[in-house]
Amino acid sequence: MKIDSINNGVVIDHIRAGKGMELYHFLNLDHMDCSIALIKNAPSQKMGKKDIIKIDTELDLDLDILGYIDPNVTINVIKDSVCVEKIHPQLPERLTNIIQCKNPRCITSVEQEIPHIFKLTDRKNGEYRCIYCESKAKN
Amino acid sequence: MRSLIDIIDLTVEEIDELIATANDIIANPDKYAEKCKRKKLATLFFEPSTRTRLSFESAMLELGGSVIGFSGANNSSAAKGESVSDTVRTVGCYADIIAMRHPKEGAPMIASMRSPVPIINAGDGGHNHPTQTLADLLTIHREKGRFDHLTVGLCGDLKFGRTVHSLIHALSRYEGVQFVMISPDELKVPEYIIQELEKEGIPYTETRSLEEAMPTLDILYMTRVQQERFFNEADYIRLKDSYILTPDKLETAKSSLSILHPLPRVNEISVAVDNDPRACYFKQVSNGKYIRMALILKLLEVE
Ligand SMILES: [Zn+2]
């Protein structure tokens, strides 16, 4: 399968196969009018299969969201058809309004306008806890 | 401006400081009688807890301040659909400091993020209740003169008892502390607390027998075993007497043992124990008032 390379933009590579569509939605890419390619199940030596997203415009990606959804991705920043930067996002320290607290005893369950904020409490296991009630986030 | 939401918000040094202030208040109450003159404490109790509210209000009154507030969900702003944030922003226009109790976990936390005045968490559901832990700590310190090198027995409902969890957290920070967890299998300390103790290398043992643990203990912290925590009545009836403290169970205890209980008790400590000099649970109540006085002074930055 052949997809044209991009001149100026971003390639999100090494997305775990099947996660590409989720990332596409979380990054709000459906609202953009530049050309975007979502490649599913591309062959990968390292991963067997992987997803790739190519975005043909310069943009600031929310690295926190990327790091949370799939911390193993590689972000290639392309300028004049050359990859000028490779970014490996990390699990973010804090997530605001990306996941919801599911604890029915939490204050966020009764007050709608409170932002759902989670704090990284265990980097090794990727564990996040609600800052209000300290319940673990369920993936 | 600072608030107190979780006991872990306080450093070991800050706890020492609060205890020193509380001890000074107990020794020289007159010196503190007007420290909070013209200051107001608001007690916002979105669920009733008479003893905690009275403790806060007595604390402020003994500092020469005054008290406003409400108690119970029905006559509160929440009944009209107001958010916690709006309530504290409004009350913060009248009061200098707020003590808040709320049935939902994290409510005092969101309040502290929005409030113009310091917030004290007076209990948020089954989550945190830091001033109870401060009362426990002051009692231990007054009885033992230290926090380090103590064998602390925790008895009863160790699964749901939040005061037990906070006390473990708070005492884990001192050297030479070991815990003896005494409970039925159904009500053992949650796994995540055990994991934290293991990670920190803090010694602990778990046992079903209060009698077996008794001779080793410096502190015995009793909690209530509630019937509704059991799946069937037969288990409850079989187990309940094992976790009731009576004078005969105390026969093998150290003469220096201190017995604590967050109160209210139902029957888990026999009334016959009350006159034993080792019983500290009513002292714990007055210590609760003194440590809240020290906390109010600290958060209001009153010298
Ligand atoms: Zn929560």
Coordinates of C-alpha atoms and ligand atoms in Angstrom, one line a residue:
Chain A
M1 CA 0.0 0.0 0.0
K2 CA 1.4 3.3 -1.1
I3 CA 0.7 6.6 0.6
D4 CA 2.4 9.8 -0.4
S5 CA 5.0 11.1 2.0
I6 CA 4.2 14.5 3.5
N7 CA 6.1 17.7 3.2
N8 CA 5.3 19.5 6.4
G9 CA 3.5 17.8 9.2
V10 CA 3.5 14.9 11.6
V11 CA 3.7 11.1 11.4
I12 CA 2.6 9.2 14.4
D13 CA 4.3 5.9 14.1
H14 CA 4.4 2.6 16.1
I15 CA 0.8 2.9 17.3
R16 CA -0.4 -0.4 18.7
A17 CA -2.4 -2.1 16.0
G18 CA -6.1 -1.3 16.6
K19 CA -5.4 1.9 18.6
G20 CA -5.1 4.2 15.6
M21 CA -8.8 5.0 15.3
E22 CA -9.1 5.8 19.0
L23 CA -6.1 8.2 18.8
Y24 CA -7.7 9.7 15.7
H25 CA -10.8 10.6 17.7
F26 CA -9.0 11.7 20.9
L27 CA -6.8 14.1 18.9
N28 CA -9.9 15.5 17.2
L29 CA -8.5 14.8 13.8
D30 CA -11.9 14.4 12.2
H31 CA -12.3 18.2 12.5
M32 CA -9.3 19.0 10.4
D33 CA -9.4 19.8 6.7
C34 CA -5.8 18.9 5.7
S35 CA -5.1 15.4 4.3
I36 CA -4.8 12.8 6.9
A37 CA -4.0 9.1 6.4
L38 CA -4.9 6.5 9.0
I39 CA -3.1 3.3 8.1
K40 CA -4.2 0.2 9.9
N41 CA -2.3 -3.0 10.4
A42 CA 0.9 -1.9 8.6
P43 CA 3.6 -4.6 8.8
S44 CA 6.2 -3.8 11.4
Q45 CA 9.4 -5.7 12.1
K46 CA 9.3 -4.7 15.8
M47 CA 5.6 -5.0 16.4
G48 CA 4.3 -7.4 13.8
K49 CA 1.5 -5.0 13.0
K50 CA 1.1 -1.4 13.7
D51 CA -1.1 1.6 13.0
I52 CA 0.3 4.9 11.6
I53 CA -1.3 8.3 11.3
K54 CA 0.1 10.9 8.8
I55 CA -1.1 14.5 9.1
D56 CA -0.1 16.8 6.3
T57 CA 0.0 20.1 8.2
E58 CA 2.0 21.6 11.1
L59 CA 0.2 21.3 14.3
D60 CA 0.7 21.1 18.1
L61 CA -0.3 17.6 19.2
D62 CA -1.5 17.1 22.7
L63 CA 1.4 14.9 23.9
D64 CA -0.4 14.2 27.1
I65 CA -3.2 12.5 25.3
L66 CA -0.8 10.6 23.1
G67 CA 1.3 9.5 26.1
Y68 CA -1.8 8.3 27.9
I69 CA -3.5 6.4 25.0
D70 CA -0.3 4.8 23.8
P71 CA 3.0 5.7 25.4
N72 CA 5.0 3.6 22.9
V73 CA 4.3 5.7 19.8
T74 CA 6.9 7.7 18.0
I75 CA 6.1 11.2 16.7
N76 CA 8.1 12.2 13.7
V77 CA 8.0 16.0 12.9
I78 CA 8.5 16.5 9.2
K79 CA 9.8 19.8 7.7
D80 CA 10.5 20.1 4.0
S81 CA 10.1 16.3 3.6
V82 CA 12.8 15.7 6.2
C83 CA 12.2 14.3 9.7
V84 CA 13.6 17.0 11.9
E85 CA 12.5 15.6 15.3
K86 CA 11.5 12.3 16.9
I87 CA 9.4 12.6 20.0
H88 CA 8.7 9.7 22.4
P89 CA 5.8 10.9 24.6
Q90 CA 5.7 9.9 28.2
L91 CA 2.9 9.1 30.5
P92 CA 1.7 12.5 31.6
E93 CA 1.8 13.5 35.3
R94 CA -1.8 14.8 35.1
L95 CA -4.8 14.1 32.9
T96 CA -7.5 16.7 32.8
N97 CA -10.9 15.7 31.3
I98 CA -9.5 12.8 29.3
I99 CA -10.9 10.0 31.5
Q100 CA -13.8 10.1 33.9
C101 CA -13.9 9.0 37.6
K102 CA -16.3 6.1 37.9
N103 CA -16.5 6.1 41.7
P104 CA -20.2 6.7 42.6
R105 CA -19.1 8.1 46.0
C106 CA -16.8 10.7 44.3
I107 CA -17.9 14.4 44.3
T108 CA -17.5 14.4 40.5
S109 CA -20.4 12.0 40.3
V110 CA -22.8 14.7 41.6
E111 CA -21.3 17.9 40.4
Q112 CA -21.1 18.0 36.6
E113 CA -18.9 21.1 36.1
I114 CA -15.9 19.8 38.1
P115 CA -13.0 18.9 35.8
H116 CA -12.0 15.2 36.0
I117 CA -8.4 15.3 37.0
F118 CA -6.2 12.2 37.4
K119 CA -2.7 12.1 38.8
L120 CA 0.0 9.5 37.8
T121 CA 0.7 7.6 41.0
D122 CA 2.7 4.7 39.7
R123 CA 4.7 5.3 36.5
K124 CA 5.9 1.7 36.2
N125 CA 2.3 0.3 36.1
G126 CA 0.8 3.3 34.4
E127 CA -1.5 3.8 37.4
Y128 CA -3.6 7.0 37.6
R129 CA -5.8 8.1 40.5
C130 CA -8.6 10.7 40.8
I131 CA -7.3 13.7 42.7
Y132 CA -10.5 14.0 44.6
C133 CA -11.4 10.5 45.8
E134 CA -8.1 8.7 45.0
S135 CA -9.8 5.9 43.2
K136 CA -7.8 4.1 40.5
A137 CA -8.6 4.9 36.9
K138 CA -10.0 1.9 35.1
N139 CA -8.5 1.3 31.6
Chain B
M1 CA -3.2 30.1 52.5
R2 CA -3.4 26.5 53.4
S3 CA -6.0 23.9 53.9
L4 CA -6.0 20.5 55.5
I5 CA -7.6 17.8 53.4
D6 CA -5.5 14.7 54.0
I7 CA -3.2 13.9 57.0
I8 CA -0.4 13.3 54.5
D9 CA -0.5 17.0 53.6
L10 CA 1.3 17.7 56.9
T11 CA 5.0 17.0 57.2
V12 CA 6.3 15.2 60.3
E13 CA 7.7 18.6 61.4
E14 CA 4.3 20.3 61.0
I15 CA 2.7 17.5 63.1
D16 CA 5.3 18.0 65.8
E17 CA 4.6 21.8 65.7
L18 CA 0.8 21.2 66.1
I19 CA 1.4 18.8 69.0
A20 CA 3.7 21.3 70.7
T21 CA 1.0 24.0 70.3
A22 CA -1.7 21.7 71.6
N23 CA 0.4 20.8 74.6
D24 CA 1.0 24.5 75.3
I25 CA -2.8 25.2 75.0
I26 CA -3.5 22.4 77.6
A27 CA -0.9 23.9 79.9
N28 CA -1.8 27.5 79.5
P29 CA -5.4 27.9 78.3
D30 CA -5.7 31.5 79.3
K31 CA -2.9 32.5 76.9
Y32 CA -5.1 31.4 74.0
A33 CA -8.5 32.6 75.2
E34 CA -8.5 35.6 72.9
K35 CA -6.2 34.5 70.1
C36 CA -9.1 34.3 67.6
K37 CA -11.1 37.2 68.8
R38 CA -13.3 38.6 66.0
K39 CA -12.6 35.6 63.8
K40 CA -15.3 33.3 62.6
L41 CA -15.3 29.5 61.9
A42 CA -18.0 28.2 59.6
T43 CA -19.0 24.6 60.1
L44 CA -20.5 23.3 56.9
F45 CA -21.8 19.9 57.6
F46 CA -23.5 18.5 54.5
E47 CA -24.1 15.4 56.6
P48 CA -24.6 15.5 60.3
S49 CA -21.9 14.5 62.7
T50 CA -22.7 16.1 66.0
R51 CA -19.5 15.1 67.9
T52 CA -17.1 16.3 65.2
R53 CA -19.0 19.6 64.8
L54 CA -19.1 20.2 68.6
S55 CA -15.4 19.6 68.8
F56 CA -14.7 22.2 66.1
E57 CA -17.1 24.7 67.5
S58 CA -15.7 24.3 71.1
A59 CA -12.2 24.7 69.7
M60 CA -13.1 28.0 68.1
L61 CA -15.0 29.3 71.1
E62 CA -12.1 28.5 73.4
L63 CA -9.9 30.6 71.2
G64 CA -12.3 33.5 71.6
G65 CA -13.7 33.3 68.1
S66 CA -17.3 32.7 67.0
V67 CA -19.1 30.1 65.0
I68 CA -21.6 30.0 62.1
G69 CA -22.7 27.2 59.9
F70 CA -25.3 24.5 59.1
S71 CA -25.7 20.8 59.6
G72 CA -27.6 18.2 57.6
A73 CA -28.3 18.0 53.9
N74 CA -31.9 19.2 54.1
N75 CA -31.3 22.7 55.4
S76 CA -28.1 23.2 53.4
S77 CA -27.4 25.0 50.1
A78 CA -26.8 21.6 48.5
A79 CA -30.5 20.8 48.9
K80 CA -31.1 23.8 46.6
G81 CA -28.7 22.4 44.0
E82 CA -25.8 24.8 44.8
S83 CA -22.3 23.4 44.1
V84 CA -19.7 23.0 46.8
S85 CA -17.5 25.6 45.1
D86 CA -20.3 28.2 45.1
T87 CA -21.1 27.5 48.8
V88 CA -17.5 28.0 50.0
R89 CA -17.1 31.1 47.8
T90 CA -20.2 32.5 49.5
V91 CA -19.4 31.4 53.0
G92 CA -15.8 32.6 52.5
C93 CA -17.2 36.1 52.4
Y94 CA -18.4 35.7 56.0
A95 CA -16.0 33.3 57.7
D96 CA -12.3 33.3 58.2
I97 CA -12.0 29.5 58.1
I98 CA -14.3 26.6 57.1
A99 CA -14.6 23.1 58.6
M100 CA -16.5 20.9 56.0
R101 CA -18.0 17.5 56.3
H102 CA -19.5 16.1 53.1
P103 CA -20.9 12.6 52.2
K104 CA -19.0 12.6 48.8
E105 CA -15.3 11.8 48.6
G106 CA -13.2 14.7 47.5
A107 CA -15.7 17.5 48.2
P108 CA -13.4 19.3 50.7
M109 CA -10.6 19.0 48.1
I110 CA -12.6 20.8 45.4
A111 CA -13.7 23.3 48.1
S112 CA -10.1 24.1 48.9
M113 CA -9.3 24.7 45.3
R114 CA -12.0 27.4 45.1
S115 CA -12.3 28.8 48.6
P116 CA -10.9 32.2 49.6
V117 CA -10.3 31.0 53.1
P118 CA -8.7 27.8 54.5
I119 CA -10.7 24.6 54.5
I120 CA -10.4 21.8 57.1
N121 CA -11.7 18.4 56.0
A122 CA -14.0 17.3 58.8
G123 CA -14.7 14.0 57.0
D124 CA -15.5 13.2 53.4
G125 CA -17.5 10.0 53.1
G126 CA -15.4 7.0 53.9
H127 CA -12.3 8.8 52.6
N128 CA -10.3 11.1 54.8
H129 CA -10.8 12.5 58.3
P130 CA -7.5 14.1 59.2
T131 CA -8.5 15.9 62.4
Q132 CA -9.5 12.5 63.9
T133 CA -6.0 11.2 63.1
L134 CA -4.5 14.4 64.7
A135 CA -6.5 13.7 67.8
D136 CA -5.2 10.1 67.8
L137 CA -1.6 11.3 67.3
L138 CA -1.9 13.9 70.1
T139 CA -3.2 11.2 72.5
I140 CA -0.4 8.8 71.6
H141 CA 2.1 11.5 72.1
R142 CA 0.7 12.7 75.4
E143 CA 0.6 9.1 76.7
K144 CA 3.9 7.9 75.3
G145 CA 6.0 11.1 74.9
R146 CA 7.0 9.9 71.4
F147 CA 5.9 8.3 68.1
D148 CA 8.9 6.1 67.4
H149 CA 9.5 2.6 68.6
L150 CA 6.0 1.7 69.4
T151 CA 4.1 -1.6 68.8
V152 CA 0.6 -0.5 67.7
G153 CA -2.3 -2.9 67.7
L154 CA -5.2 -2.1 65.5
C155 CA -8.3 -4.2 66.3
G156 CA -11.7 -4.7 64.7
D157 CA -12.9 -3.5 61.3
L158 CA -9.6 -2.8 59.6
K159 CA -11.1 -3.1 56.1
F160 CA -13.5 -0.1 56.1
G161 CA -12.2 1.8 59.1
R162 CA -10.7 4.9 57.5
T163 CA -9.3 6.2 60.9
V164 CA -7.2 3.0 61.0
H165 CA -5.9 3.6 57.5
S166 CA -4.9 7.2 58.2
L167 CA -3.3 6.3 61.5
I168 CA -1.2 3.6 59.7
H169 CA -0.1 6.2 57.1
A170 CA 0.7 8.8 59.7
L171 CA 2.6 6.5 62.1
S172 CA 4.5 4.7 59.2
R173 CA 6.7 7.8 58.9
Y174 CA 8.3 7.2 62.3
E175 CA 11.2 4.9 63.0
G176 CA 10.8 1.6 64.8
V177 CA 7.0 1.5 64.6
Q178 CA 5.4 -1.9 64.1
F179 CA 1.8 -2.8 63.5
V180 CA -0.2 -5.7 64.8
M181 CA -3.5 -6.0 62.8
I182 CA -6.1 -7.8 64.7
S183 CA -9.3 -8.7 62.8
P184 CA -11.5 -11.4 61.4
D185 CA -10.5 -12.5 57.9
E186 CA -13.5 -10.7 56.5
L187 CA -12.3 -7.4 57.8
K188 CA -8.5 -7.4 57.2
V189 CA -6.5 -4.4 56.2
P190 CA -6.9 -3.7 52.4
E191 CA -4.2 -5.2 50.2
Y192 CA -3.0 -1.8 49.0
I193 CA -2.0 -0.8 52.5
I194 CA -0.2 -4.0 53.1
Q195 CA 1.7 -3.4 49.8
E196 CA 2.7 0.0 51.0
L197 CA 4.0 -1.4 54.3
E198 CA 5.9 -4.1 52.4
K199 CA 7.4 -1.5 50.0
E200 CA 8.6 0.7 52.9
G201 CA 9.8 -2.3 54.9
I202 CA 7.6 -1.5 57.9
P203 CA 7.1 -4.6 60.1
Y204 CA 3.6 -5.8 60.6
T205 CA 1.8 -9.0 61.7
E206 CA -1.8 -10.0 61.1
T207 CA -3.7 -12.1 63.6
R208 CA -7.3 -13.1 64.4
S209 CA -6.6 -13.2 68.1
L210 CA -6.7 -10.2 70.4
E211 CA -5.5 -12.3 73.3
E212 CA -2.5 -13.5 71.4
A213 CA -1.5 -9.9 70.4
M214 CA -2.2 -8.3 73.8
P215 CA 1.1 -8.8 75.7
T216 CA 3.2 -7.2 72.9
L217 CA 1.2 -3.9 72.5
D218 CA 2.1 -0.4 73.5
I219 CA -1.0 1.0 71.9
L220 CA -4.3 -0.7 71.3
Y221 CA -6.6 1.1 68.8
M222 CA -10.1 -0.4 69.0
T223 CA -12.7 0.1 66.3
R224 CA -16.3 -1.1 65.9
V225 CA -17.1 -4.4 64.1
Q226 CA -20.5 -3.6 62.5
Q227 CA -23.0 -6.3 61.7
E228 CA -23.7 -4.9 58.3
R229 CA -20.1 -5.7 57.2
F230 CA -20.8 -9.4 57.4
F231 CA -22.4 -11.6 54.8
N232 CA -24.4 -13.5 57.3
E233 CA -25.6 -13.1 60.9
A234 CA -24.1 -16.4 62.0
D235 CA -20.5 -15.2 61.2
Y236 CA -21.2 -12.0 63.0
I237 CA -22.4 -13.7 66.1
R238 CA -19.6 -16.2 66.1
L239 CA -17.0 -13.4 65.8
K240 CA -18.3 -10.4 67.5
D241 CA -17.2 -11.3 71.1
S242 CA -13.6 -11.9 70.0
Y243 CA -13.2 -8.2 69.3
I244 CA -14.8 -6.9 72.4
L245 CA -12.3 -5.5 74.9
T246 CA -13.0 -6.7 78.5
P247 CA -11.0 -6.5 81.8
D248 CA -10.1 -10.2 81.6
K249 CA -8.6 -9.8 78.1
L250 CA -6.4 -7.0 79.5
E251 CA -4.9 -9.2 82.1
T252 CA -1.9 -10.0 80.0
A253 CA -1.4 -6.5 78.7
K254 CA 1.5 -4.2 79.6
S255 CA 0.8 -1.8 82.5
S256 CA 1.9 1.0 80.1
L257 CA -0.6 0.1 77.4
S258 CA -2.8 2.9 76.0
I259 CA -6.2 2.0 74.8
L260 CA -7.7 4.3 72.1
H261 CA -11.0 4.4 70.2
P262 CA -12.3 7.0 67.8
L263 CA -15.8 6.8 69.4
P264 CA -18.7 6.5 69.4
R265 CA -18.4 3.0 70.7
V266 CA -21.3 0.6 70.8
N267 CA -20.2 -2.4 72.8
E268 CA -16.6 -3.1 71.5
I269 CA -15.1 -1.8 74.7
S270 CA -16.9 -3.0 77.9
V271 CA -17.9 -0.2 80.2
A272 CA -15.9 -2.1 82.9
V273 CA -12.7 -1.0 81.1
D274 CA -13.5 2.7 81.5
N275 CA -12.0 3.0 84.9
D276 CA -8.8 1.2 83.9
P277 CA -6.0 3.8 83.9
R278 CA -5.0 2.5 80.5
A279 CA -8.2 3.7 78.9
C280 CA -7.6 6.9 77.0
Y281 CA -10.6 7.2 74.7
F282 CA -12.3 10.0 76.6
K283 CA -9.0 11.9 76.9
Q284 CA -8.8 11.4 73.1
V285 CA -12.1 13.4 72.8
S286 CA -10.6 16.4 74.7
N287 CA -7.4 16.0 72.8
G288 CA -9.4 16.3 69.6
K289 CA -10.6 19.7 70.7
Y290 CA -7.1 20.9 71.6
I291 CA -5.5 19.7 68.4
R292 CA -8.3 21.4 66.4
M293 CA -7.5 24.6 68.3
A294 CA -3.8 24.2 67.3
L295 CA -4.8 23.6 63.7
I296 CA -7.1 26.6 63.5
L297 CA -4.3 28.8 64.8
K298 CA -1.9 27.4 62.3
L299 CA -4.2 27.7 59.3
L300 CA -5.2 31.3 60.3
E301 CA -1.5 32.1 60.9
V302 CA -2.3 33.5 64.3
E303 CA 0.9 33.9 66.4
Ligands
ZN1 ZN -13.0 10.4 41.9

